[in-house]
Coordinates of C-alpha atoms in Angstrom, one line a residue:
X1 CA -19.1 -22.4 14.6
X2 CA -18.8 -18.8 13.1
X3 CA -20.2 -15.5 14.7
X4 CA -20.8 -13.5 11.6
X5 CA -22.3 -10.6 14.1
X6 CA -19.2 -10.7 15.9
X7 CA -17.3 -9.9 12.3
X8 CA -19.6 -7.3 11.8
X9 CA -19.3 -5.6 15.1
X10 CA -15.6 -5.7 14.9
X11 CA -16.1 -4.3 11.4
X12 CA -18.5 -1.3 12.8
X13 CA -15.8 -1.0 15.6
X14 CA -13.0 -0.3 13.2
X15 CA -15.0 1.8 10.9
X16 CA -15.7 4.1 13.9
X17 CA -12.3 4.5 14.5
X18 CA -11.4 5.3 10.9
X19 CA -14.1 8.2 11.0
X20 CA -12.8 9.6 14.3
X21 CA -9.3 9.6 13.7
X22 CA -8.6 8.9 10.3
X23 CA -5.5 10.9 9.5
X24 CA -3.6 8.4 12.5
X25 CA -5.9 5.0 10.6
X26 CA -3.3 2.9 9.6
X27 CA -3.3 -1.3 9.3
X28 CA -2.1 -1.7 12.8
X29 CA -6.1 -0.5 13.7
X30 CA -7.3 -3.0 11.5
X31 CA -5.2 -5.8 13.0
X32 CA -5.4 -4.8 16.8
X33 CA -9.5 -4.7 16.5
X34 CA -9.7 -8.0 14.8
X35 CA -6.6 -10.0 15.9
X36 CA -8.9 -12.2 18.5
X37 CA -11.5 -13.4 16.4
X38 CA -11.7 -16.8 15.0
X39 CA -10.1 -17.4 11.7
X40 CA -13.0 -17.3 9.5
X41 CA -15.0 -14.4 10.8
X42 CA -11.6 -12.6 11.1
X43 CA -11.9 -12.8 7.4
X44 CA -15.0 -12.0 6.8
X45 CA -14.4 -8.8 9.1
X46 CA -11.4 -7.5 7.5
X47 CA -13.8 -7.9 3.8
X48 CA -16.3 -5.9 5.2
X49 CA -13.5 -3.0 6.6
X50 CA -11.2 -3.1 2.9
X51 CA -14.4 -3.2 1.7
X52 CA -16.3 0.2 2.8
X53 CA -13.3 1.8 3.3
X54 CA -12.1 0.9 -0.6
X55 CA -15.9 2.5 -1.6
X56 CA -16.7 4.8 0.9
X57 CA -17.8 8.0 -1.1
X58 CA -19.5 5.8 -3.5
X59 CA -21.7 4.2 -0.6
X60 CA -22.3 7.5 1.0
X61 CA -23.7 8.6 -2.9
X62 CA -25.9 5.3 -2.4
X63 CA -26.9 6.3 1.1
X64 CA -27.6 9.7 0.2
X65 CA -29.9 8.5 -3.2
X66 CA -31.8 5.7 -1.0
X67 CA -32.3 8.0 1.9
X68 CA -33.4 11.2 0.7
X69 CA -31.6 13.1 3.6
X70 CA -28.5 14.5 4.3
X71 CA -28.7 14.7 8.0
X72 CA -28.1 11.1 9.3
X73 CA -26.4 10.5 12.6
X74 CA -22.9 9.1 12.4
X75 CA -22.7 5.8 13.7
X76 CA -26.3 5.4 11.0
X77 CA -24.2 5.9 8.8
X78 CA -21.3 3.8 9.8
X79 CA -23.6 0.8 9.8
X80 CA -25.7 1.8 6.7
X81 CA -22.3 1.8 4.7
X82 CA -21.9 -2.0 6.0
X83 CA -25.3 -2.9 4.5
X84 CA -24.9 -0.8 1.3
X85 CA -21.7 -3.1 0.6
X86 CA -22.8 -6.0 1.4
X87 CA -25.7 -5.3 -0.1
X88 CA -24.2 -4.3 -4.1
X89 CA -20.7 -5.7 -3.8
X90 CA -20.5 -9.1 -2.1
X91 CA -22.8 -11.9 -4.0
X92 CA -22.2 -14.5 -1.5
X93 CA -24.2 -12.8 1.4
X94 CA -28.2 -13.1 1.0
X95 CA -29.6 -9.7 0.7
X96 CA -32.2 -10.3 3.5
X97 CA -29.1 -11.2 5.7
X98 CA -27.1 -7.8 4.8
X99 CA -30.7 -6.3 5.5
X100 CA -31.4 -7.9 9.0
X101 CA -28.1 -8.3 10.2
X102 CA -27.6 -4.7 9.7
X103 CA -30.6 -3.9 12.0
X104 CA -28.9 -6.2 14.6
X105 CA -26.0 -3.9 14.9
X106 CA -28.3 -1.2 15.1
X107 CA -30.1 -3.2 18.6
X108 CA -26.4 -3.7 19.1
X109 CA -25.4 -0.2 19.5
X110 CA -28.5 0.7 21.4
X111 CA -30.1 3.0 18.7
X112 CA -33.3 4.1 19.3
X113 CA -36.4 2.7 17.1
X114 CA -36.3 5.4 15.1
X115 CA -33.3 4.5 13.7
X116 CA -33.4 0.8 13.3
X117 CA -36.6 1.3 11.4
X118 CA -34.3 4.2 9.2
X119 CA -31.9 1.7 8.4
X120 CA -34.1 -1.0 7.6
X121 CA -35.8 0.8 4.8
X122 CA -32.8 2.2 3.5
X123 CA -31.3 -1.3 2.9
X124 CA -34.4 -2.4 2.0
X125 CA -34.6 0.2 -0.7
X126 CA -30.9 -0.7 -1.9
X127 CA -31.5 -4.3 -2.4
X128 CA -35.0 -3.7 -4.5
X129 CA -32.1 -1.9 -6.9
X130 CA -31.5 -3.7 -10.4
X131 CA -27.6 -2.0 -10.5
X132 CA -25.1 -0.6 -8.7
X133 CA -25.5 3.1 -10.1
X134 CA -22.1 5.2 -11.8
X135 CA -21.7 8.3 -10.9
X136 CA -20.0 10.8 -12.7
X137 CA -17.6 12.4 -10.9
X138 CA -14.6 10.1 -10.7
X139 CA -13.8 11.0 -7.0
X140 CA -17.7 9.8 -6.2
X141 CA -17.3 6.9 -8.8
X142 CA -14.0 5.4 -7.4
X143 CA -14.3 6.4 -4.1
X144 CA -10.9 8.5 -3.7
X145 CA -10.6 12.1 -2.1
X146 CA -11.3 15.0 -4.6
X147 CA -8.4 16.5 -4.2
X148 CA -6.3 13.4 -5.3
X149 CA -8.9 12.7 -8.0
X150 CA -7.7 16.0 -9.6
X151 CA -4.4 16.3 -9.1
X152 CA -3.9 12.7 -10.7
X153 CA -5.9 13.8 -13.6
X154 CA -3.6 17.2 -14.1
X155 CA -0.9 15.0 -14.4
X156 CA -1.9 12.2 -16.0
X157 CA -5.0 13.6 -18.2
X158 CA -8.3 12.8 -16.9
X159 CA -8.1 9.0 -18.9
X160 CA -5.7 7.7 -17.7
X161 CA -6.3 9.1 -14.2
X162 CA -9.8 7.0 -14.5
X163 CA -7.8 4.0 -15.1
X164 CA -5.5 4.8 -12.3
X165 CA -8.7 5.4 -9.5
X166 CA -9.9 2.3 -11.3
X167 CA -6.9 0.1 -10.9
X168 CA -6.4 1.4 -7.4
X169 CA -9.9 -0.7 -6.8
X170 CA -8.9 -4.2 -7.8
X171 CA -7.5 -7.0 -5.7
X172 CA -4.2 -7.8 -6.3
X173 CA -2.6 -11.2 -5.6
X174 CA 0.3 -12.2 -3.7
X175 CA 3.5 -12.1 -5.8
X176 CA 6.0 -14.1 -5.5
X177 CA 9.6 -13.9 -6.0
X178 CA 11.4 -16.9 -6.3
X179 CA 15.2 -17.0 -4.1
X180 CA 15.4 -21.0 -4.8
X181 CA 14.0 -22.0 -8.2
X182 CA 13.9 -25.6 -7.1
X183 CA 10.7 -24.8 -5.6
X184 CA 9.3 -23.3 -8.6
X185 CA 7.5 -26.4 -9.8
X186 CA 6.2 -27.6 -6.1
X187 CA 4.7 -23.9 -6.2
X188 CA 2.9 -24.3 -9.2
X189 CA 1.3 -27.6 -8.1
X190 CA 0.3 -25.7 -5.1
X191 CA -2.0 -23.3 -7.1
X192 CA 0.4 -20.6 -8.1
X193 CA 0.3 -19.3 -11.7
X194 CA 3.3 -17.6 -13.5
X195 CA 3.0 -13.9 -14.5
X196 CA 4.6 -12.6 -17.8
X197 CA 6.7 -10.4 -15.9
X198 CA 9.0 -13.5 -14.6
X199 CA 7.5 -13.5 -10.8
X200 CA 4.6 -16.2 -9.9
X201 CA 1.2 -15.0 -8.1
X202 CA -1.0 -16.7 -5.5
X203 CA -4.2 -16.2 -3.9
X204 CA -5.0 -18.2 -1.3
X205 CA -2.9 -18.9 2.4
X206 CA 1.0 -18.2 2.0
X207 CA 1.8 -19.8 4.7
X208 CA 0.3 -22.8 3.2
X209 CA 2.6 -23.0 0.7
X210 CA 6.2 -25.6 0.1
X211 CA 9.1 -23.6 0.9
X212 CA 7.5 -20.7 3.4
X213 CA 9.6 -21.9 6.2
X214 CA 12.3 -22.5 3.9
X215 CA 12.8 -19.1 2.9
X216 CA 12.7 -20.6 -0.7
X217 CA 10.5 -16.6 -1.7
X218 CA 9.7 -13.3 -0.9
X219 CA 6.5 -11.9 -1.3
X220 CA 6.8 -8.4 -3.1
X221 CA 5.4 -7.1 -6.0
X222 CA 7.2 -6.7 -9.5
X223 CA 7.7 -3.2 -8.7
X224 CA 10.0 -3.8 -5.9
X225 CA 11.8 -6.6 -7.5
X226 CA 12.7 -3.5 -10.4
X227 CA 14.0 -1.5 -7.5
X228 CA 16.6 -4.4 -6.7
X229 CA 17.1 -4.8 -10.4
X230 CA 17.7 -1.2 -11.2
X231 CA 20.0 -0.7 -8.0
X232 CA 22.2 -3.7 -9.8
X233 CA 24.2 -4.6 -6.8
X234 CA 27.9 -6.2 -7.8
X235 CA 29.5 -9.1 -6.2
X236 CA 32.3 -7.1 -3.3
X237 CA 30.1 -3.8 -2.9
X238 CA 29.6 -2.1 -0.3
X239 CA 26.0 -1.5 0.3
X240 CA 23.1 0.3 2.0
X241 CA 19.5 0.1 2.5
X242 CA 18.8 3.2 4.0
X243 CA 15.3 1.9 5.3
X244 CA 15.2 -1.6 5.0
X245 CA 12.2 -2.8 7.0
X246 CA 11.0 -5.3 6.4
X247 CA 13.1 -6.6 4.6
X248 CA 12.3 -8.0 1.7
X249 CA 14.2 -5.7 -0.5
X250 CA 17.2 -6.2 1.6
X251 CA 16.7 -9.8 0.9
X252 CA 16.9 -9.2 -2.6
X253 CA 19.5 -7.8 -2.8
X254 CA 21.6 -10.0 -1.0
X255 CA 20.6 -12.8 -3.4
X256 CA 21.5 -11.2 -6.1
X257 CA 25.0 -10.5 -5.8
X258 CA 28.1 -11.3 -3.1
X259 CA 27.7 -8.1 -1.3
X260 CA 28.8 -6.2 2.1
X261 CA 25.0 -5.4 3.6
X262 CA 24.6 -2.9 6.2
X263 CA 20.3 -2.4 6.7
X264 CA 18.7 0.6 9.0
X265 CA 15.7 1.4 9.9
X266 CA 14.5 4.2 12.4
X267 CA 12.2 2.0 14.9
X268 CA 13.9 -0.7 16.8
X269 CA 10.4 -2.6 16.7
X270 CA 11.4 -3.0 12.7
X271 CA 14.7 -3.9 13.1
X272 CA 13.7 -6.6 15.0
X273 CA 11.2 -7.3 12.5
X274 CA 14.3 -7.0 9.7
X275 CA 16.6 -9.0 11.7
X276 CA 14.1 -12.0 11.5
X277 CA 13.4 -11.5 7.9
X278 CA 16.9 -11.7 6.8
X279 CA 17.4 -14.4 9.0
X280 CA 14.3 -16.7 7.7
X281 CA 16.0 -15.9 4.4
X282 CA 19.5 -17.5 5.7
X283 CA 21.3 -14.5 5.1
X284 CA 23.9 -14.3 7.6
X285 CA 26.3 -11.0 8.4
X286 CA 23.8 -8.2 7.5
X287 CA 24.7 -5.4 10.1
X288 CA 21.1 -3.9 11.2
X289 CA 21.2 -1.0 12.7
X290 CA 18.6 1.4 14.0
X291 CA 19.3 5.0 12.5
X292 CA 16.8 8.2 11.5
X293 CA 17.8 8.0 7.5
X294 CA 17.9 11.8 7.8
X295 CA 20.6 12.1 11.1
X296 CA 24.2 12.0 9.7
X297 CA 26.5 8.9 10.6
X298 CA 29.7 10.1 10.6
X299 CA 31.5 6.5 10.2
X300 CA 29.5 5.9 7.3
X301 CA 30.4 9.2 5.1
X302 CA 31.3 8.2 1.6
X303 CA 31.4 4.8 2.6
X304 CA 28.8 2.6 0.2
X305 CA 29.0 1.6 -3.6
X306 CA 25.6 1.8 -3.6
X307 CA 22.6 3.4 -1.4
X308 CA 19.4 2.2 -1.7
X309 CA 17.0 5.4 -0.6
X310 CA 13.0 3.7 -0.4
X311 CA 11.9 6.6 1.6
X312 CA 8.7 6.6 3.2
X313 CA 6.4 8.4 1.2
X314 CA 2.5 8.1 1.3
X315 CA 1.7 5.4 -0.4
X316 CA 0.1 6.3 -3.1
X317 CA 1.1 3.3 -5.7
X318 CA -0.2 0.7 -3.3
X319 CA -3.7 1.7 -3.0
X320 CA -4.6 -1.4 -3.9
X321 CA -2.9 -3.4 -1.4
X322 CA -4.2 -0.7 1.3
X323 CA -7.1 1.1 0.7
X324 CA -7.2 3.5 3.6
X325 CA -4.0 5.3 2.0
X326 CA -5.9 7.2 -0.4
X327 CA -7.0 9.1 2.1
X328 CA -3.9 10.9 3.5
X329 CA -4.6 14.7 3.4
X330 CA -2.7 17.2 0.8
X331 CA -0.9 18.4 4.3
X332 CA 0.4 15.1 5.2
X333 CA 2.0 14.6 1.9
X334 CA 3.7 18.5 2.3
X335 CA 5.3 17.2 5.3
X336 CA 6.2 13.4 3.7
X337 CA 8.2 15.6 0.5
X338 CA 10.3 17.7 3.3
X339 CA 11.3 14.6 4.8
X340 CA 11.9 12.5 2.0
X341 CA 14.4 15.7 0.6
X342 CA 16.0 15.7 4.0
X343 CA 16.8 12.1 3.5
X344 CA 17.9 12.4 0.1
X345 CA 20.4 15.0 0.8
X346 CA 21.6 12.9 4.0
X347 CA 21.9 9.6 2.5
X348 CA 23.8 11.3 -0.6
X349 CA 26.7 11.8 1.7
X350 CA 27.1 8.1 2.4
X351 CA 28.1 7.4 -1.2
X352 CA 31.5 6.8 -2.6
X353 CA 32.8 8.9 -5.1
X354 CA 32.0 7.1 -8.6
X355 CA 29.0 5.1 -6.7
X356 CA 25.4 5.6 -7.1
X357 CA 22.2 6.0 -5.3
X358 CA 18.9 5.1 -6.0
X359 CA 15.9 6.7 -4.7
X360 CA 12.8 4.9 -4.4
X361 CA 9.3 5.6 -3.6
X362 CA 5.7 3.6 -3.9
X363 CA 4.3 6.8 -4.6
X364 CA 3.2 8.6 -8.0
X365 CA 2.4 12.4 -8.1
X366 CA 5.5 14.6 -8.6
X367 CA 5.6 16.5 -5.2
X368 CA 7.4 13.5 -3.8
X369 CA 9.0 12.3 -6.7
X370 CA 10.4 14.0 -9.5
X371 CA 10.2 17.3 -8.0
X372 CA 12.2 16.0 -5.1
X373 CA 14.9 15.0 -7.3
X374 CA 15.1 17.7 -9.2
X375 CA 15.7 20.4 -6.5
X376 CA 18.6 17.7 -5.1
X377 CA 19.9 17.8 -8.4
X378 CA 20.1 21.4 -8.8
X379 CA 21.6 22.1 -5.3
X380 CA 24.2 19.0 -5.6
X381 CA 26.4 19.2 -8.5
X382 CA 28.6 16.7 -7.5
X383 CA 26.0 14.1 -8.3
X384 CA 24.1 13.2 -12.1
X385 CA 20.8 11.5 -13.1
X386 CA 21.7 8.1 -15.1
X387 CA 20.2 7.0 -17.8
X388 CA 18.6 3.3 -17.4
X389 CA 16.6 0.1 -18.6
X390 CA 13.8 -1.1 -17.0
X391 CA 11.7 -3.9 -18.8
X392 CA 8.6 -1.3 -18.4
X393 CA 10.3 1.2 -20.4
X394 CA 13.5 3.1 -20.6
X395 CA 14.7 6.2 -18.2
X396 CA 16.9 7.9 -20.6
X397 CA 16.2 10.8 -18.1
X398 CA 17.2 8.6 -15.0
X399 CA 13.7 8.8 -13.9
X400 CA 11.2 6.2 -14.2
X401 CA 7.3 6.1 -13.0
X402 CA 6.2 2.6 -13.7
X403 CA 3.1 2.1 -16.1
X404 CA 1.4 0.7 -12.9
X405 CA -2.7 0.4 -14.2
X406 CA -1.2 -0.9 -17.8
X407 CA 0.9 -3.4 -16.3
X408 CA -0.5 -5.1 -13.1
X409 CA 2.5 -3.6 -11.1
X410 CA 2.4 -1.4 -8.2
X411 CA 3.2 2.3 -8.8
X412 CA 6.8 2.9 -7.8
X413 CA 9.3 5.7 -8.2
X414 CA 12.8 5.3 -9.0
X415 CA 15.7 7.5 -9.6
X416 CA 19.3 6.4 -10.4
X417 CA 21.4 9.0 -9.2
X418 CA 25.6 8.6 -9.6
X419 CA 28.4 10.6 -8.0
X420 CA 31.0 12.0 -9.9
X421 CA 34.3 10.1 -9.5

């Protein structure tokens, strides 16, 4: 037996922290607020949460047409975005049950009358409604920040930038990277379906699936796969994954080629975590160590073949994975840039003469990309952008944005950066 008002109180819970403190939301809130709820209303829960947060200026454009006010008390308007999107975007819920069972929460929360009766009409209003409306500004329509809206569409042109706010709205499914092709057919008569870019997708329980335990696959998207591919790890390298957790990459590149591994990651928590990924995976002598990638190591100065730089950046080319990224602040992604070049510049000094580096973000506006690179480039001399392949397109620059909305592939940075010998 489900409690579908417990889901939605856990759902109201979460939401309330997002408005309170939503520059420290992240999917740890998400996962410590719903974590003891049953399976199934766990689910429903988490829907409700990607949900509003994944529409939340369009709902509040709904509220605001339905209402005829602009003054409605927070927490009103917490649980009148749960209705609203239950109400347009999720067919399987009756519309008298999105009604009602907002007007619960309401009782729940001790409102007054007043306001039970406010939200009942407003729903009531919304489900009478013979389409979800479109707005016209993209920022409204797709529910992203305005800032971001604009700066996307100053880079990108306002077209494409519609197709980027609307591909940042769909659901992507799990993809999976084979490590054991034997397993390839037993995962396609699980449910999986191959994808023309060489990977196989799933939607449905991982953990369900033959060769989980194995360690026959990662999950990772296409995008990250093309990080390992573009890195092109050779069998008696020396290499580096500057900051590995969780792993996945790591695994990757392991698999790919007889290499010397050495993983680091700044929080021991995700070392752990990284320790237990590599080991699921069976790969055995990966030193993990736990190391700020912008404090110098001393012992490992010129030291690696190859680097492999994924910096933490904000995010921006997994929207769609995690909707509650799009709203990091202009200021938060200041201070992500004057990281990510302290890293850079670090890391760089772990590189053998003649090897290469490869820096790597899941992010796609230039502050924290190209721009990043450019001013390492200018200041370091000793080292030169390289020219590759990717089966995207070609970096004949060494720089390479992937067509992410045109290709069902997250949006990652990469630059392949080589020292002179």
């Amino acid at each position: 037996m489900t409690d579908q008002g417990g889901a939605r109180r856990a759902a109201l819970r979460v939401l309330a922290d997002f408005r309170l403190r939503r520059e420290k939301f992240t999917d740890k809130t998400v996962y410590e607020r719903l974590k003891n709820l049953p399976p199934r209303d766990k689910a429903l829960a988490a829907r409700l949460v990607y949900g509003v947060l994944q529409n939340y200026y369009k709902l509040d454009a709904c509220i605001k047409l339905a209402s005829k006010t602009k003054k409605i008390q927070p927490q009103t308007r917490d649980i009148l975005r749960l209705g609203v999107y239950q109400l347009l975007f999720l067919d399987r819920i009756p519309k008298s049950a999105a009604v009602d069972e907002s007007v619960k929460l309401a009782k729940y929360a001790k409102m007054p009358a007043a306001a039970q009766s406010f939200i009942n009409a407003v729903l009531r209003g919304v489900a009478g409604w013979d389409k979800i409306p479109v707005f016209g500004d993209l920022w409204v329509e797709y529910s992203h920040p305005e800032w971001f809206a604009d700066a996307l569409a100053e880079e990108f042109g306002r077209e494409r930038a519609e197709e980027i706010l609307k591909f940042n709205n769909t659901e992507p499914p799990a993809y999976i990277q084979l490590l054991r092709p034997e397993y390839g057919d037993k995962l396609l008569a699980a449910g999986a379906e191959r994808h023309p870019d060489g990977c196989l997708v799933y939607r449905g329980n991982i953990e369900s699936l033959p060769g989980y335990a194995q360690g026959a696959f990662v999950i990772a998207d296409n995008a990250a796969r093309l990080a390992v591919e573009i890195a092109a790890p050779q069998d008696g390298e020396r290499v580096l994954d500057a900051c590995a957790a969780p792993g996945g990459k790591s695994v990757m590149l392991r698999n790919m080629a007889e290499i010397s591994l050495v993983c680091c990651d700044k929080y021991p928590f995700k070392t752990v975590e990284l320790k237990e990924t590599l080991a699921k995976h069976g790969m055995d002598g990966v030193e993990c160590i736990v190391a700020d990638a912008r404090e110098f190591i001393p012992e490992f100065e010129t030291a690696f073949d190859l680097v492999l730089a994924d910096v933490p950046c904000s995010g921006f080319g997994v929207i769609r994975k995690k909707p509650d990224i799009r709203y990091k602040t202009p200021g938060q992604c200041l201070s992500l840039a004057l990281a990510q070049r302290e890293m850079l510049d670090n890391l760089s000094r772990y590189v053998a003469p003649g090897g290469r580096l490869l820096y790597v973000t899941c992010t796609v506006l230039k502050l924290e990309n190209q721009d990043i690179v450019r001013d390492f480039l200018a200041a370091r001399p000793e080292f030169t952008a390289e020219a590759f392949d990717t089966p995207c397109g070609a970096a004949p620059d060494g720089m390479f944005l992937t067509p992410f909305a045109e290709r069902d592939i997250d949006g990652f940075f990469y630059a392949k950066l080589r020292r002179k010998a």
